[in-house]
PDB file of C-alpha atoms and ligand atoms in Angstrom:
ATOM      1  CA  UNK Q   1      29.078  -8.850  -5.825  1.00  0.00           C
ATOM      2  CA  UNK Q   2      26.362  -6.505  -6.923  1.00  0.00           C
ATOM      3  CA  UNK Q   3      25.723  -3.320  -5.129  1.00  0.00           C
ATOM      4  CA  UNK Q   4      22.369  -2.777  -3.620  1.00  0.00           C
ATOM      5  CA  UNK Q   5      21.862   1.203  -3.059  1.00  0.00           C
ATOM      6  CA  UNK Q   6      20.045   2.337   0.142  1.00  0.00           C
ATOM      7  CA  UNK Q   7      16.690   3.078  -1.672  1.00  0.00           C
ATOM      8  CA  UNK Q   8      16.925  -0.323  -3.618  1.00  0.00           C
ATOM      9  CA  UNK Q   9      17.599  -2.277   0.008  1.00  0.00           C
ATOM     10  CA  UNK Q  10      14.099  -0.027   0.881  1.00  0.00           C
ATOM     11  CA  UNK Q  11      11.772  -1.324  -1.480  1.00  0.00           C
ATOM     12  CA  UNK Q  12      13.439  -4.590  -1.624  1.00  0.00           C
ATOM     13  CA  UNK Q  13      12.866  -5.023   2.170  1.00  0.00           C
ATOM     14  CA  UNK Q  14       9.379  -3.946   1.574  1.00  0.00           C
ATOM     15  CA  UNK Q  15       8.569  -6.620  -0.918  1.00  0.00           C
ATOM     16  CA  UNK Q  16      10.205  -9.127   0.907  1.00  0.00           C
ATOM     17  CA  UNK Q  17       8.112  -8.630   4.065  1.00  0.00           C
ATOM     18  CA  UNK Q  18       5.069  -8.398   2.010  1.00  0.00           C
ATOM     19  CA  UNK Q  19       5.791 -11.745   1.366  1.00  0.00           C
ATOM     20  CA  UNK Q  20       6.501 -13.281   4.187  1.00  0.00           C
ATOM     21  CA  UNK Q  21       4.417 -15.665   5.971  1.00  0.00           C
ATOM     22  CA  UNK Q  22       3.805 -13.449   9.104  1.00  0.00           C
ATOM     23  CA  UNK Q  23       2.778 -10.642   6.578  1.00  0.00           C
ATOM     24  CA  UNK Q  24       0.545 -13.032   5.365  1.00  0.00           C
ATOM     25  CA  UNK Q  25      -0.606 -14.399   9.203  1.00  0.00           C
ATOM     26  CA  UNK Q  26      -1.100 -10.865  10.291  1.00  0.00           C
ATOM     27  CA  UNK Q  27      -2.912  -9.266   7.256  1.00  0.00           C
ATOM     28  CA  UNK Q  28      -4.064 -11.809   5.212  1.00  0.00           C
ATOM     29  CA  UNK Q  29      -4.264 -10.982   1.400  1.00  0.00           C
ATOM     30  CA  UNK Q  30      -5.178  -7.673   1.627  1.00  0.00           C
ATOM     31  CA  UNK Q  31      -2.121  -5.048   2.805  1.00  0.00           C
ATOM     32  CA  UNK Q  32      -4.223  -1.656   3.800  1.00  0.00           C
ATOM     33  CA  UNK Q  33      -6.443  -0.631   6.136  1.00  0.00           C
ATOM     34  CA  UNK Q  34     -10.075  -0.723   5.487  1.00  0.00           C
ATOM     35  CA  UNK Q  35      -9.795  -3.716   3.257  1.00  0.00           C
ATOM     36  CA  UNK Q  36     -11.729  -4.374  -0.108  1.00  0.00           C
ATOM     37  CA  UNK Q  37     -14.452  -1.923   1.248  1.00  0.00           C
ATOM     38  CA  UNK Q  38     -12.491   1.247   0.922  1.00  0.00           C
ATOM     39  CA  UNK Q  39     -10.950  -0.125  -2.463  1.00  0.00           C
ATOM     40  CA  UNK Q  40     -14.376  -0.420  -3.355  1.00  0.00           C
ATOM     41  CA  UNK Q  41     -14.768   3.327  -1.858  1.00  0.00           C
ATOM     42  CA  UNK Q  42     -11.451   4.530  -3.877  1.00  0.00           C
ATOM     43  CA  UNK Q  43     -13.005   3.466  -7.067  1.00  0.00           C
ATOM     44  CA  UNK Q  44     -16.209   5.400  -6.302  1.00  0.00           C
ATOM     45  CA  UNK Q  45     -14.436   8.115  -5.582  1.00  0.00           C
ATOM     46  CA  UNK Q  46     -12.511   8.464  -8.568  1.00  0.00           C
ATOM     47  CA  UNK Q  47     -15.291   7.173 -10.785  1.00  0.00           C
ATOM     48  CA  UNK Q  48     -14.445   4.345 -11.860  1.00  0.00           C
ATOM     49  CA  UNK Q  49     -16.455   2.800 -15.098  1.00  0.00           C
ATOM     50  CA  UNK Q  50     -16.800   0.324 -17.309  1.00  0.00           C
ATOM     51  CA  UNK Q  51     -13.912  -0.497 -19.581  1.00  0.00           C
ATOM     52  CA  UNK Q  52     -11.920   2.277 -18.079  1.00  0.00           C
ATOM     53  CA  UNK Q  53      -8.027   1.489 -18.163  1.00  0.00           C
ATOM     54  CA  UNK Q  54      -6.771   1.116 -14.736  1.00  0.00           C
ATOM     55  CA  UNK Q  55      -2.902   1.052 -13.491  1.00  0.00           C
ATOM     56  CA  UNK Q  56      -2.699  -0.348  -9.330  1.00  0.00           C
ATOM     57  CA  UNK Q  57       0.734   1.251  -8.308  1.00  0.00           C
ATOM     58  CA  UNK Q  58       2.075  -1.609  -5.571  1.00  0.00           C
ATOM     59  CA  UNK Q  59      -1.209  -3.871  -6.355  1.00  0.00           C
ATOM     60  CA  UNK Q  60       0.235  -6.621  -3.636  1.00  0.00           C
ATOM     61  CA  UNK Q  61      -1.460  -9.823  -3.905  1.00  0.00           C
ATOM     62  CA  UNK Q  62      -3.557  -8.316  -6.359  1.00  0.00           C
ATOM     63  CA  UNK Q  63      -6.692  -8.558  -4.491  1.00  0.00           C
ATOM     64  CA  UNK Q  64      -7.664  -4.738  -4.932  1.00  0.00           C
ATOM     65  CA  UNK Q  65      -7.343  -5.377  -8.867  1.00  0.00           C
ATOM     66  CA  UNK Q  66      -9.311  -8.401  -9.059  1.00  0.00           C
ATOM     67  CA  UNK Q  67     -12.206  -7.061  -6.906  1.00  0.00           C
ATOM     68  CA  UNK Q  68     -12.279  -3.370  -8.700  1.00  0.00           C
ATOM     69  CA  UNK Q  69     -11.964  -5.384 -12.061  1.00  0.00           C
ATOM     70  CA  UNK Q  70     -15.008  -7.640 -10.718  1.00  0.00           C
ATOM     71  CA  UNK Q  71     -17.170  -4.733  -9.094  1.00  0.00           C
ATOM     72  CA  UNK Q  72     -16.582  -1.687 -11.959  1.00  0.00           C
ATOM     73  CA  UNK Q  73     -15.942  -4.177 -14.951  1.00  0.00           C
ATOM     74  CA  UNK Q  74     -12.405  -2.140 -15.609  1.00  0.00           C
ATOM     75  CA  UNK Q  75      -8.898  -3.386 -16.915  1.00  0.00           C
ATOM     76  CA  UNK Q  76      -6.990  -3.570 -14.475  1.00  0.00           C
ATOM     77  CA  UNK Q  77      -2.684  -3.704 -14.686  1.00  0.00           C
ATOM     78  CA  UNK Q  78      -1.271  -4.337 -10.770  1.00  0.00           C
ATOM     79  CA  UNK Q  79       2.278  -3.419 -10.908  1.00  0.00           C
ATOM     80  CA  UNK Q  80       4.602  -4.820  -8.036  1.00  0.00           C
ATOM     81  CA  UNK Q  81       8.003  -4.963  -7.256  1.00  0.00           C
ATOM     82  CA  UNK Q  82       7.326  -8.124  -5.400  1.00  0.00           C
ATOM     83  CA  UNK Q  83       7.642 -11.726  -8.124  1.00  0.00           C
ATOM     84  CA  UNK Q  84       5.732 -14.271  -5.583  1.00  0.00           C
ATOM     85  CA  UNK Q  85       3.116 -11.760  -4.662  1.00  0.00           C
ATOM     86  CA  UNK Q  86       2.576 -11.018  -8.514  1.00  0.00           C
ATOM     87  CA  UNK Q  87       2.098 -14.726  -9.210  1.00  0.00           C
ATOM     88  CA  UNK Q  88      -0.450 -15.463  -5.856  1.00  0.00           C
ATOM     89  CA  UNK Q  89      -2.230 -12.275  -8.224  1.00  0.00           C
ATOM     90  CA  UNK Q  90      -1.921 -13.842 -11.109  1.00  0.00           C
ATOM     91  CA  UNK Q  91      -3.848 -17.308  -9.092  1.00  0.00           C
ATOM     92  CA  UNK Q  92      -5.789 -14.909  -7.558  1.00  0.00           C
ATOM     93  CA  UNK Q  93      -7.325 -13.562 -11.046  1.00  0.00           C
ATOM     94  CA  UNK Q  94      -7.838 -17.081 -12.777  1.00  0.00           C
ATOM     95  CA  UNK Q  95      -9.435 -18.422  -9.740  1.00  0.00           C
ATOM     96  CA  UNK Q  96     -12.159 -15.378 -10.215  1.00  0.00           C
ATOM     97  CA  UNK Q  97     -12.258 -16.077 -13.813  1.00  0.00           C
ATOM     98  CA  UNK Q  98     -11.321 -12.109 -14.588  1.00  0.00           C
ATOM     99  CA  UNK Q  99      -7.995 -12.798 -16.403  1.00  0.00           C
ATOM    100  CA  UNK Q 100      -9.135 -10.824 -19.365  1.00  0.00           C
ATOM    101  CA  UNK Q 101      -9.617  -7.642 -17.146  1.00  0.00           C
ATOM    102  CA  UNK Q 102      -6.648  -8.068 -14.353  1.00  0.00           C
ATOM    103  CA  UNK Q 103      -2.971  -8.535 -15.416  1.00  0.00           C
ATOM    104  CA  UNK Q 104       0.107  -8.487 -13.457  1.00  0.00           C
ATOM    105  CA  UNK Q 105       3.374  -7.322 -13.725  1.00  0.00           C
ATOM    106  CA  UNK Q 106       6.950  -6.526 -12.138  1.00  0.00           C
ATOM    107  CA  UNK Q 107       8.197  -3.146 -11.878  1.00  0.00           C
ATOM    108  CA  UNK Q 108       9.468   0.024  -9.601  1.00  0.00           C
ATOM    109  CA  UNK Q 109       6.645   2.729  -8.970  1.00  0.00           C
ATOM    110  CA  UNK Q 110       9.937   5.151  -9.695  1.00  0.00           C
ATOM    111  CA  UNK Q 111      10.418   4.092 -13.038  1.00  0.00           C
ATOM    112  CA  UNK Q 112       7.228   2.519 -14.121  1.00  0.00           C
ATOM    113  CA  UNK Q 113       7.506   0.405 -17.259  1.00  0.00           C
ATOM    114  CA  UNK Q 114       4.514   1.867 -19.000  1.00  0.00           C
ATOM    115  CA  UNK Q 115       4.461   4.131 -22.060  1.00  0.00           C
ATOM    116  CA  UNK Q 116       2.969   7.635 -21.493  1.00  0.00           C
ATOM    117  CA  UNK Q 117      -0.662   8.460 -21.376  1.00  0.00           C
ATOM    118  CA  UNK Q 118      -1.770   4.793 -21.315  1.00  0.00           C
ATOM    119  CA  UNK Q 119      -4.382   5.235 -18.085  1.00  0.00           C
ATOM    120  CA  UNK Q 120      -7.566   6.721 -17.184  1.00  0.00           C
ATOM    121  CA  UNK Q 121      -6.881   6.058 -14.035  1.00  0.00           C
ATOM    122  CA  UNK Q 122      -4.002   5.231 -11.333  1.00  0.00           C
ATOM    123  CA  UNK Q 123      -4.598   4.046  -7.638  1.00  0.00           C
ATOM    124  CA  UNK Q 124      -2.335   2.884  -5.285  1.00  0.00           C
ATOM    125  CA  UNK Q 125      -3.115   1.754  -2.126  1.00  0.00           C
ATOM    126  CA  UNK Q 126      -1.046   2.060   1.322  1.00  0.00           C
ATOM    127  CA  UNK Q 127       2.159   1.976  -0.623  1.00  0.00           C
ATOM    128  CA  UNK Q 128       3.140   5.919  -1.642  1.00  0.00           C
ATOM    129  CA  UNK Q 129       4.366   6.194   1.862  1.00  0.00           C
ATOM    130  CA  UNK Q 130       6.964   3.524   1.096  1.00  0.00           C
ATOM    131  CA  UNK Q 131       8.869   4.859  -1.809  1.00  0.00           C
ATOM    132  CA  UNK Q 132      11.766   6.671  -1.131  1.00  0.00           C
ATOM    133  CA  UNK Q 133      11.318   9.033  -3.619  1.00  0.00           C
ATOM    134  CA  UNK Q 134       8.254  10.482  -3.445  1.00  0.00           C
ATOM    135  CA  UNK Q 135       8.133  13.311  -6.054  1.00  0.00           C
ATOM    136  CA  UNK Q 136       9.778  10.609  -8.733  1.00  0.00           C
ATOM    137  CA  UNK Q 137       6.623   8.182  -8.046  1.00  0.00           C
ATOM    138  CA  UNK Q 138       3.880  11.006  -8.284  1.00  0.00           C
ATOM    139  CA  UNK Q 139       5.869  12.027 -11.757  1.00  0.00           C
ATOM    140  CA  UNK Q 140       5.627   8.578 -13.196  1.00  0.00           C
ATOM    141  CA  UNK Q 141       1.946   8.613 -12.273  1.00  0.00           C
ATOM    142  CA  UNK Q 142       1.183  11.335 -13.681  1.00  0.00           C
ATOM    143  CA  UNK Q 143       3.145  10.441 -17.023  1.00  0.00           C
ATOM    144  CA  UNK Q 144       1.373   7.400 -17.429  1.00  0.00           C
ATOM    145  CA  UNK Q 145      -2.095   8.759 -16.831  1.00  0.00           C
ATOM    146  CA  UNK Q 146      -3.834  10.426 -19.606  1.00  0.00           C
ATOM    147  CA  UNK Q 147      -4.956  14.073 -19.489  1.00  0.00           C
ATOM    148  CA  UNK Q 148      -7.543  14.928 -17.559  1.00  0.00           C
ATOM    149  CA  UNK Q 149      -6.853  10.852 -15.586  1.00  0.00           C
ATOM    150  CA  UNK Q 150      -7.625  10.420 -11.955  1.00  0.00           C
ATOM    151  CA  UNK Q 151      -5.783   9.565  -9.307  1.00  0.00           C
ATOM    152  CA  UNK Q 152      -6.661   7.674  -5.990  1.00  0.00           C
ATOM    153  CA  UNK Q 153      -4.314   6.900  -3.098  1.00  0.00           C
ATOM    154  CA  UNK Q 154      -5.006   5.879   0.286  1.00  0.00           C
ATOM    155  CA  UNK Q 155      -2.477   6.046   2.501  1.00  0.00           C
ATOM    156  CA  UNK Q 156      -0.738   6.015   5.857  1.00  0.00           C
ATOM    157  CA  UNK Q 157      -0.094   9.675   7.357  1.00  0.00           C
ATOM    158  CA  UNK Q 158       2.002  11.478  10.255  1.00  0.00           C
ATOM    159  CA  UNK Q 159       1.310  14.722  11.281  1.00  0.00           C
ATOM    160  CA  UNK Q 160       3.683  16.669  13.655  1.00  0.00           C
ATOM    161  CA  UNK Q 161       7.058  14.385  14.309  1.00  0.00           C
ATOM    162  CA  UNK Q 162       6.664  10.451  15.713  1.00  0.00           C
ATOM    163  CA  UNK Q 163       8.513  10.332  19.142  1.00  0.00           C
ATOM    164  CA  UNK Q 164      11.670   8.733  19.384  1.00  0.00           C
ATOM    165  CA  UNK Q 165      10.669   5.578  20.847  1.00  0.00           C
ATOM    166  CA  UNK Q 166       9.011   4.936  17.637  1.00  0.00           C
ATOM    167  CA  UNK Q 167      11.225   6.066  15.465  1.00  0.00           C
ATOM    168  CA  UNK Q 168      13.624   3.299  16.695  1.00  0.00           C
ATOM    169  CA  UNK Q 169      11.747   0.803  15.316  1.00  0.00           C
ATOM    170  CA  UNK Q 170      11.108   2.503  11.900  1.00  0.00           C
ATOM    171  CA  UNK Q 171      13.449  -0.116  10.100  1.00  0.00           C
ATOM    172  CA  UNK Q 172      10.886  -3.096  10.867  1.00  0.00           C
ATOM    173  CA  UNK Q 173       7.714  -0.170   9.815  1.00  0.00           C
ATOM    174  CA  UNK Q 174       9.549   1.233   6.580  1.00  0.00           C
ATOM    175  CA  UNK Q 175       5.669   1.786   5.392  1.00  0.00           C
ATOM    176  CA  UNK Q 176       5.331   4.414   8.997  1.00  0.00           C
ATOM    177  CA  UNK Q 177       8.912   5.656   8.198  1.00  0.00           C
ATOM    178  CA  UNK Q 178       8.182   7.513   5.026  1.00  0.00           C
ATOM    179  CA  UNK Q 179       4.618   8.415   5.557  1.00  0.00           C
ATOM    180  CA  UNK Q 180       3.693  12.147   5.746  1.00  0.00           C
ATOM    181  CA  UNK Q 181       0.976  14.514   6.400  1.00  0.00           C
ATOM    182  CA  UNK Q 182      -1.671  14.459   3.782  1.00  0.00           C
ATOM    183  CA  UNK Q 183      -0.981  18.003   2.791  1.00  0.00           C
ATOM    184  CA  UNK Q 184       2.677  16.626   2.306  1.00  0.00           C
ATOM    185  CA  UNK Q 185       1.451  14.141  -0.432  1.00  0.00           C
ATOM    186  CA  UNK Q 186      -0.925  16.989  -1.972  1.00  0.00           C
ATOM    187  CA  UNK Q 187       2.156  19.406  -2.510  1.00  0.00           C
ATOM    188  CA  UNK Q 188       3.827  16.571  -3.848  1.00  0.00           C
ATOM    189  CA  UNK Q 189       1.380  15.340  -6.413  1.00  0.00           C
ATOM    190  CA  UNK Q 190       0.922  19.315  -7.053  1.00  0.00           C
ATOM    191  CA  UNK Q 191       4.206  19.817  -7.893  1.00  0.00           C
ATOM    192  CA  UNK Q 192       3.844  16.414 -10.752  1.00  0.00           C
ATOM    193  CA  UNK Q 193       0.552  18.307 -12.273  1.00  0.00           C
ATOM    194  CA  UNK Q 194      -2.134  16.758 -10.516  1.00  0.00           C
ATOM    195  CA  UNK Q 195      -4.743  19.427  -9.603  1.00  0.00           C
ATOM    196  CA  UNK Q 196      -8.716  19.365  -7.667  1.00  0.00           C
ATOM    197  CA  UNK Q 197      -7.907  17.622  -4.789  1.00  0.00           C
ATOM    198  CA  UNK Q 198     -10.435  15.615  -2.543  1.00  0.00           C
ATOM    199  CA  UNK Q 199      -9.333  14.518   1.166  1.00  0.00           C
ATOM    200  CA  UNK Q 200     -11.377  12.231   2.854  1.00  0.00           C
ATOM    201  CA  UNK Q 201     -10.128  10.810   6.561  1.00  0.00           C
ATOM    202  CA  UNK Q 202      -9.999   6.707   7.109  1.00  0.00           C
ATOM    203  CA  UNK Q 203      -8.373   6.874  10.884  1.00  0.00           C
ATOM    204  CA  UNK Q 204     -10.778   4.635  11.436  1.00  0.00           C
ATOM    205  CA  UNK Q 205      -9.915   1.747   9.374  1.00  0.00           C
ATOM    206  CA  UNK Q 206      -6.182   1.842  10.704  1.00  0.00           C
ATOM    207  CA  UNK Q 207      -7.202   1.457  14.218  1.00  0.00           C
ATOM    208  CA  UNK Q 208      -9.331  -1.503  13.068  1.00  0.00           C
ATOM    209  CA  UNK Q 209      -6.474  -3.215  12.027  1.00  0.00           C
ATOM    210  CA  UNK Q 210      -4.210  -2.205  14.202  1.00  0.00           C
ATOM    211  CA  UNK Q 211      -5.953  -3.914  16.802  1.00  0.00           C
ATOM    212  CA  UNK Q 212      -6.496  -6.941  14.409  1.00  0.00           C
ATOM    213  CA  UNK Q 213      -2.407  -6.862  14.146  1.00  0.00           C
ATOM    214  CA  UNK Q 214      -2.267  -6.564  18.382  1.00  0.00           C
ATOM    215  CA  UNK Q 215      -4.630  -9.627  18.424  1.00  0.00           C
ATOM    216  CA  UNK Q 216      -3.338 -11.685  15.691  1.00  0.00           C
ATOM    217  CA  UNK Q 217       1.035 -10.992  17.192  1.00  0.00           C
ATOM    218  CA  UNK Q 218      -0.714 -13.695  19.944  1.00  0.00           C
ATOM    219  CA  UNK Q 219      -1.339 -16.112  17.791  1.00  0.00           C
ATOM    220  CA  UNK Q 220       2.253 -15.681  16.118  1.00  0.00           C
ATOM    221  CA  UNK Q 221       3.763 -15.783  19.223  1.00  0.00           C
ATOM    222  CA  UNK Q 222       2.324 -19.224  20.106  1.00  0.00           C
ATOM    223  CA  UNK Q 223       3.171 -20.465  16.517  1.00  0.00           C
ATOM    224  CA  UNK Q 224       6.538 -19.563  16.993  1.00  0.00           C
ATOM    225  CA  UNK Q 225       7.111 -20.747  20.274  1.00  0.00           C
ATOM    226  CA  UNK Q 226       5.563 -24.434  19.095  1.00  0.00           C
ATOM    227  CA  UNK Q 227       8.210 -24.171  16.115  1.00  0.00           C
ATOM    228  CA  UNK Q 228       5.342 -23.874  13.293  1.00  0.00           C
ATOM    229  CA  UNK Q 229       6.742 -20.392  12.503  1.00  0.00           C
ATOM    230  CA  UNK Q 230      10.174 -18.578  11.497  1.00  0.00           C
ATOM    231  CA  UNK Q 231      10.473 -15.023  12.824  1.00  0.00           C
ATOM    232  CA  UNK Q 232      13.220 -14.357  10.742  1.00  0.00           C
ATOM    233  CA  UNK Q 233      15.057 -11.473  12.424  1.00  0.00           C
ATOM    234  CA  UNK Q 234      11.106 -10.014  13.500  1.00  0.00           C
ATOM    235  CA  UNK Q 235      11.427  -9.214  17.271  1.00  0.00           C
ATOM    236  CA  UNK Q 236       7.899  -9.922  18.565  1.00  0.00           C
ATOM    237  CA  UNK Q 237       8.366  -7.944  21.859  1.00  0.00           C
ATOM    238  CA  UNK Q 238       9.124  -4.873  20.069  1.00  0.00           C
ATOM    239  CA  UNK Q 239       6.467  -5.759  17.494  1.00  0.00           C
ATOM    240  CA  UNK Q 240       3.933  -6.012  20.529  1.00  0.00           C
ATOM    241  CA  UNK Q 241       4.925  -2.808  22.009  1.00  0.00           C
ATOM    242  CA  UNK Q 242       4.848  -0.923  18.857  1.00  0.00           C
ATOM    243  CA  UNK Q 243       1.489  -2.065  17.993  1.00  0.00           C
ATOM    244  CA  UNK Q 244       0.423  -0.684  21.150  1.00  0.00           C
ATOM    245  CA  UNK Q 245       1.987   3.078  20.314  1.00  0.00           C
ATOM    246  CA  UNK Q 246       0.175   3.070  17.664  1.00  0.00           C
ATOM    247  CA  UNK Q 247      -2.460   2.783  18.924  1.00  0.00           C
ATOM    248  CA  UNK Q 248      -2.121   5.717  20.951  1.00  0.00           C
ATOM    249  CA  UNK Q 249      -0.369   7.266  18.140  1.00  0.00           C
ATOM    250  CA  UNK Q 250      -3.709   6.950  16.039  1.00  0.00           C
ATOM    251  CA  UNK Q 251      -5.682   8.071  18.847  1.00  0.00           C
ATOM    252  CA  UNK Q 252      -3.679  11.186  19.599  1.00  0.00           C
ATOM    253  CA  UNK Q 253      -4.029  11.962  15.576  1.00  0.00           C
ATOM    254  CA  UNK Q 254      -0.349  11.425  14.966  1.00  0.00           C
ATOM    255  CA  UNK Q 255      -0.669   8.475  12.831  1.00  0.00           C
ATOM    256  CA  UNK Q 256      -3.862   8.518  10.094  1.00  0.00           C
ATOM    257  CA  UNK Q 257      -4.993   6.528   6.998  1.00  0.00           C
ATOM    258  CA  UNK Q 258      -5.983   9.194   4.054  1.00  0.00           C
ATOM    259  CA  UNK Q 259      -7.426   8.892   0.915  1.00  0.00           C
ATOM    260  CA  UNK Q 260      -6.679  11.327  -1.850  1.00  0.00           C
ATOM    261  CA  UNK Q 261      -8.133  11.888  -5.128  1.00  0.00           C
ATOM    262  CA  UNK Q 262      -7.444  14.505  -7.732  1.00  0.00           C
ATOM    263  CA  UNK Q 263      -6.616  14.714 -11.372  1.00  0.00           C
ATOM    264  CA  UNK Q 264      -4.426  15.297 -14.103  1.00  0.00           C
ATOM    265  CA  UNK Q 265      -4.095  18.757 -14.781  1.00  0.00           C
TER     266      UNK Q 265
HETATM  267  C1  SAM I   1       1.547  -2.353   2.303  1.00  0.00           C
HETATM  268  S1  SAM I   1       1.768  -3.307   0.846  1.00  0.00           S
HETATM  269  C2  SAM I   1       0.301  -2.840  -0.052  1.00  0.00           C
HETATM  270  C3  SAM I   1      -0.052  -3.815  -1.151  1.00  0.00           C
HETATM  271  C4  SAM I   1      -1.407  -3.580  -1.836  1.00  0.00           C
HETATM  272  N1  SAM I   1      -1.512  -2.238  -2.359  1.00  0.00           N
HETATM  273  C5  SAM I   1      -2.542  -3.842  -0.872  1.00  0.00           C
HETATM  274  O1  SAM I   1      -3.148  -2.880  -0.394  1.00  0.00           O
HETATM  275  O2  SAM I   1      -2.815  -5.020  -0.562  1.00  0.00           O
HETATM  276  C6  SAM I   1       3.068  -2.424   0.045  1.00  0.00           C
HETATM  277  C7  SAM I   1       3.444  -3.009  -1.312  1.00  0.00           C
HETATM  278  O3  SAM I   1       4.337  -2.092  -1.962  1.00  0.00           O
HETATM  279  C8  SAM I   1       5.221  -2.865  -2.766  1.00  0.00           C
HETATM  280  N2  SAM I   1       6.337  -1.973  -3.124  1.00  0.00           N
HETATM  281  C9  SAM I   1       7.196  -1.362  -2.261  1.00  0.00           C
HETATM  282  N3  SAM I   1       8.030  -0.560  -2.953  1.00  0.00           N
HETATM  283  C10 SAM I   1       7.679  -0.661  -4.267  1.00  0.00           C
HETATM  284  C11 SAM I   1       8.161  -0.041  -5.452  1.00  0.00           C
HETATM  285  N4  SAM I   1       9.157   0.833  -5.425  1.00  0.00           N
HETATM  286  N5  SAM I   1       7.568  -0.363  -6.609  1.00  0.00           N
HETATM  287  C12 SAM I   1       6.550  -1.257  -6.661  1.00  0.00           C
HETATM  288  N6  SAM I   1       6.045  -1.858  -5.555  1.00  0.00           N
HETATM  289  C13 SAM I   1       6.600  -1.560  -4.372  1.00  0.00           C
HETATM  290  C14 SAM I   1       5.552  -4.043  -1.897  1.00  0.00           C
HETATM  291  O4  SAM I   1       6.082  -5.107  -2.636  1.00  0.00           O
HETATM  292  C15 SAM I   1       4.175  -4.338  -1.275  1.00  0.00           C
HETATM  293  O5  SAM I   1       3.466  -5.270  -2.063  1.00  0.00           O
END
């Protein structure tokens, strides 16, 4: 019997409800708030250009890579730890016709299977909060980003601690469980060599799809209930009720959506 550590059960569990068909139901192709609008933002903001080499840290269904690869006319590699959402990317790039500029492939954001200095640039998108170790991710960034690279995250954040209630349900929210405040993420990508950093605030476009989430849990619900859908072991009351705190969450300014650029020192 192999032995799965703690971290390892993490990102597996991650993957695995990435790819799930509720995951799918609730979010469509694209995991992160704000959708292909504030990818297109994120590559703005890190100025993004032609030809530039581009690594997607968690890329998903690889919708973020196609469209940046599409809209800046960048390479592209999304790196997942996920196999069936890395081949709906690889679909997802031949049915845009960008195959020569988006690639795919499997791998941990803690030990990224990349030689050194290979990127202009590295984004990842509502994923950083996920890893479980942090300072080992922004270290393999920064390793496989040239000198001088840019980075560009946007991600979930807490300020201040989540009350308990929440917290209970943190195993079926790993992505809430490991988020922190943005200066959190700064000191961490500070302490791998990143330096200039820009913060821009996307509450916004979490509430947006947190209420997309509350509305779309209804339509689960009656899928389930006429047998067209497995919950697995997803408790839909708790689900409900959690989608609610957050919303109060992200109106009290406990829970945010971030995005963070800086560089390669
Ligand atoms: C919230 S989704 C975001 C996906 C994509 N960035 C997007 O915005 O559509 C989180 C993704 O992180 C991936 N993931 C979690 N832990 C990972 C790890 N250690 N290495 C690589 N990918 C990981 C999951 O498989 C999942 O696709």
């Amino acid at each position: 019997m192999t032995n799965i550590s703690a971290d390892q059960n993490v990102k597996l569990c991650c993957a695995s409800f990435y790819q799930s068909d509720i995951a799918r139901m609730l979010l469509g192709d694209v995991f992160h708030p704000g959708g292909l609008a504030l990818t297109e933002r994120l590559g703005a903001a890190i100025g993004l250009e032609r030809n530039d080499s581009v690594l997607d840290v968690a890329c998903g269904r690889g919708a973020s890579a196609v469209h940046l690869a599409m809209r800046f006319g960048c390479r592209v590699t999304g790196l997942d730890y996920g196999l069936e959402n890395l081949a709906a990317a690889g679909d997802h790039a031949r049915s845009k016709g960008v195959t020569r500029l988006a690639s795919f492939r499997q791998g941990d954001a803690e030990g990224l299977p990349l030689e050194d200095g290979t990127f202009d640039a590295v984004i990842s998108e509502c994923s950083f909060c996920t890893f479980p170790n942090k300072g080992t991710a922004a270290v393999e960034m920064a390793r496989v980003l040239r000198p001088g690279g840019r980075l560009g995250l946007t991600d979930m954040t807490i300020t201040g601690r989540l009350p308990e209630d929440v917290r209970s349900l943190l195993a079926w929210v790993a992505c809430v469980a490991g988020a922190g405040a943005p200066e959190d993420y700064v000191a961490t990508f500070q302490e791998a060599g990143f330096t200039g950093f820009t913060i821009e605030d996307h509450g916004e476009a979490l509430l947006d799809i947190v209420n997309s989430v509350r509305r779309k849990l209804l339509g689960v619900e009656l899928a389930a209930r006429l047998g067209r859908l497995s919950l697995g072991n997803m408790d839909l009351t708790e689900g409900k009720r959690l989608a609610r705190r957050a919303v109060e969450l992200i109106e009290a300014g406990v829970i945010g959506y971030t995005l963070i650029v800086a560089r390669k020192g």
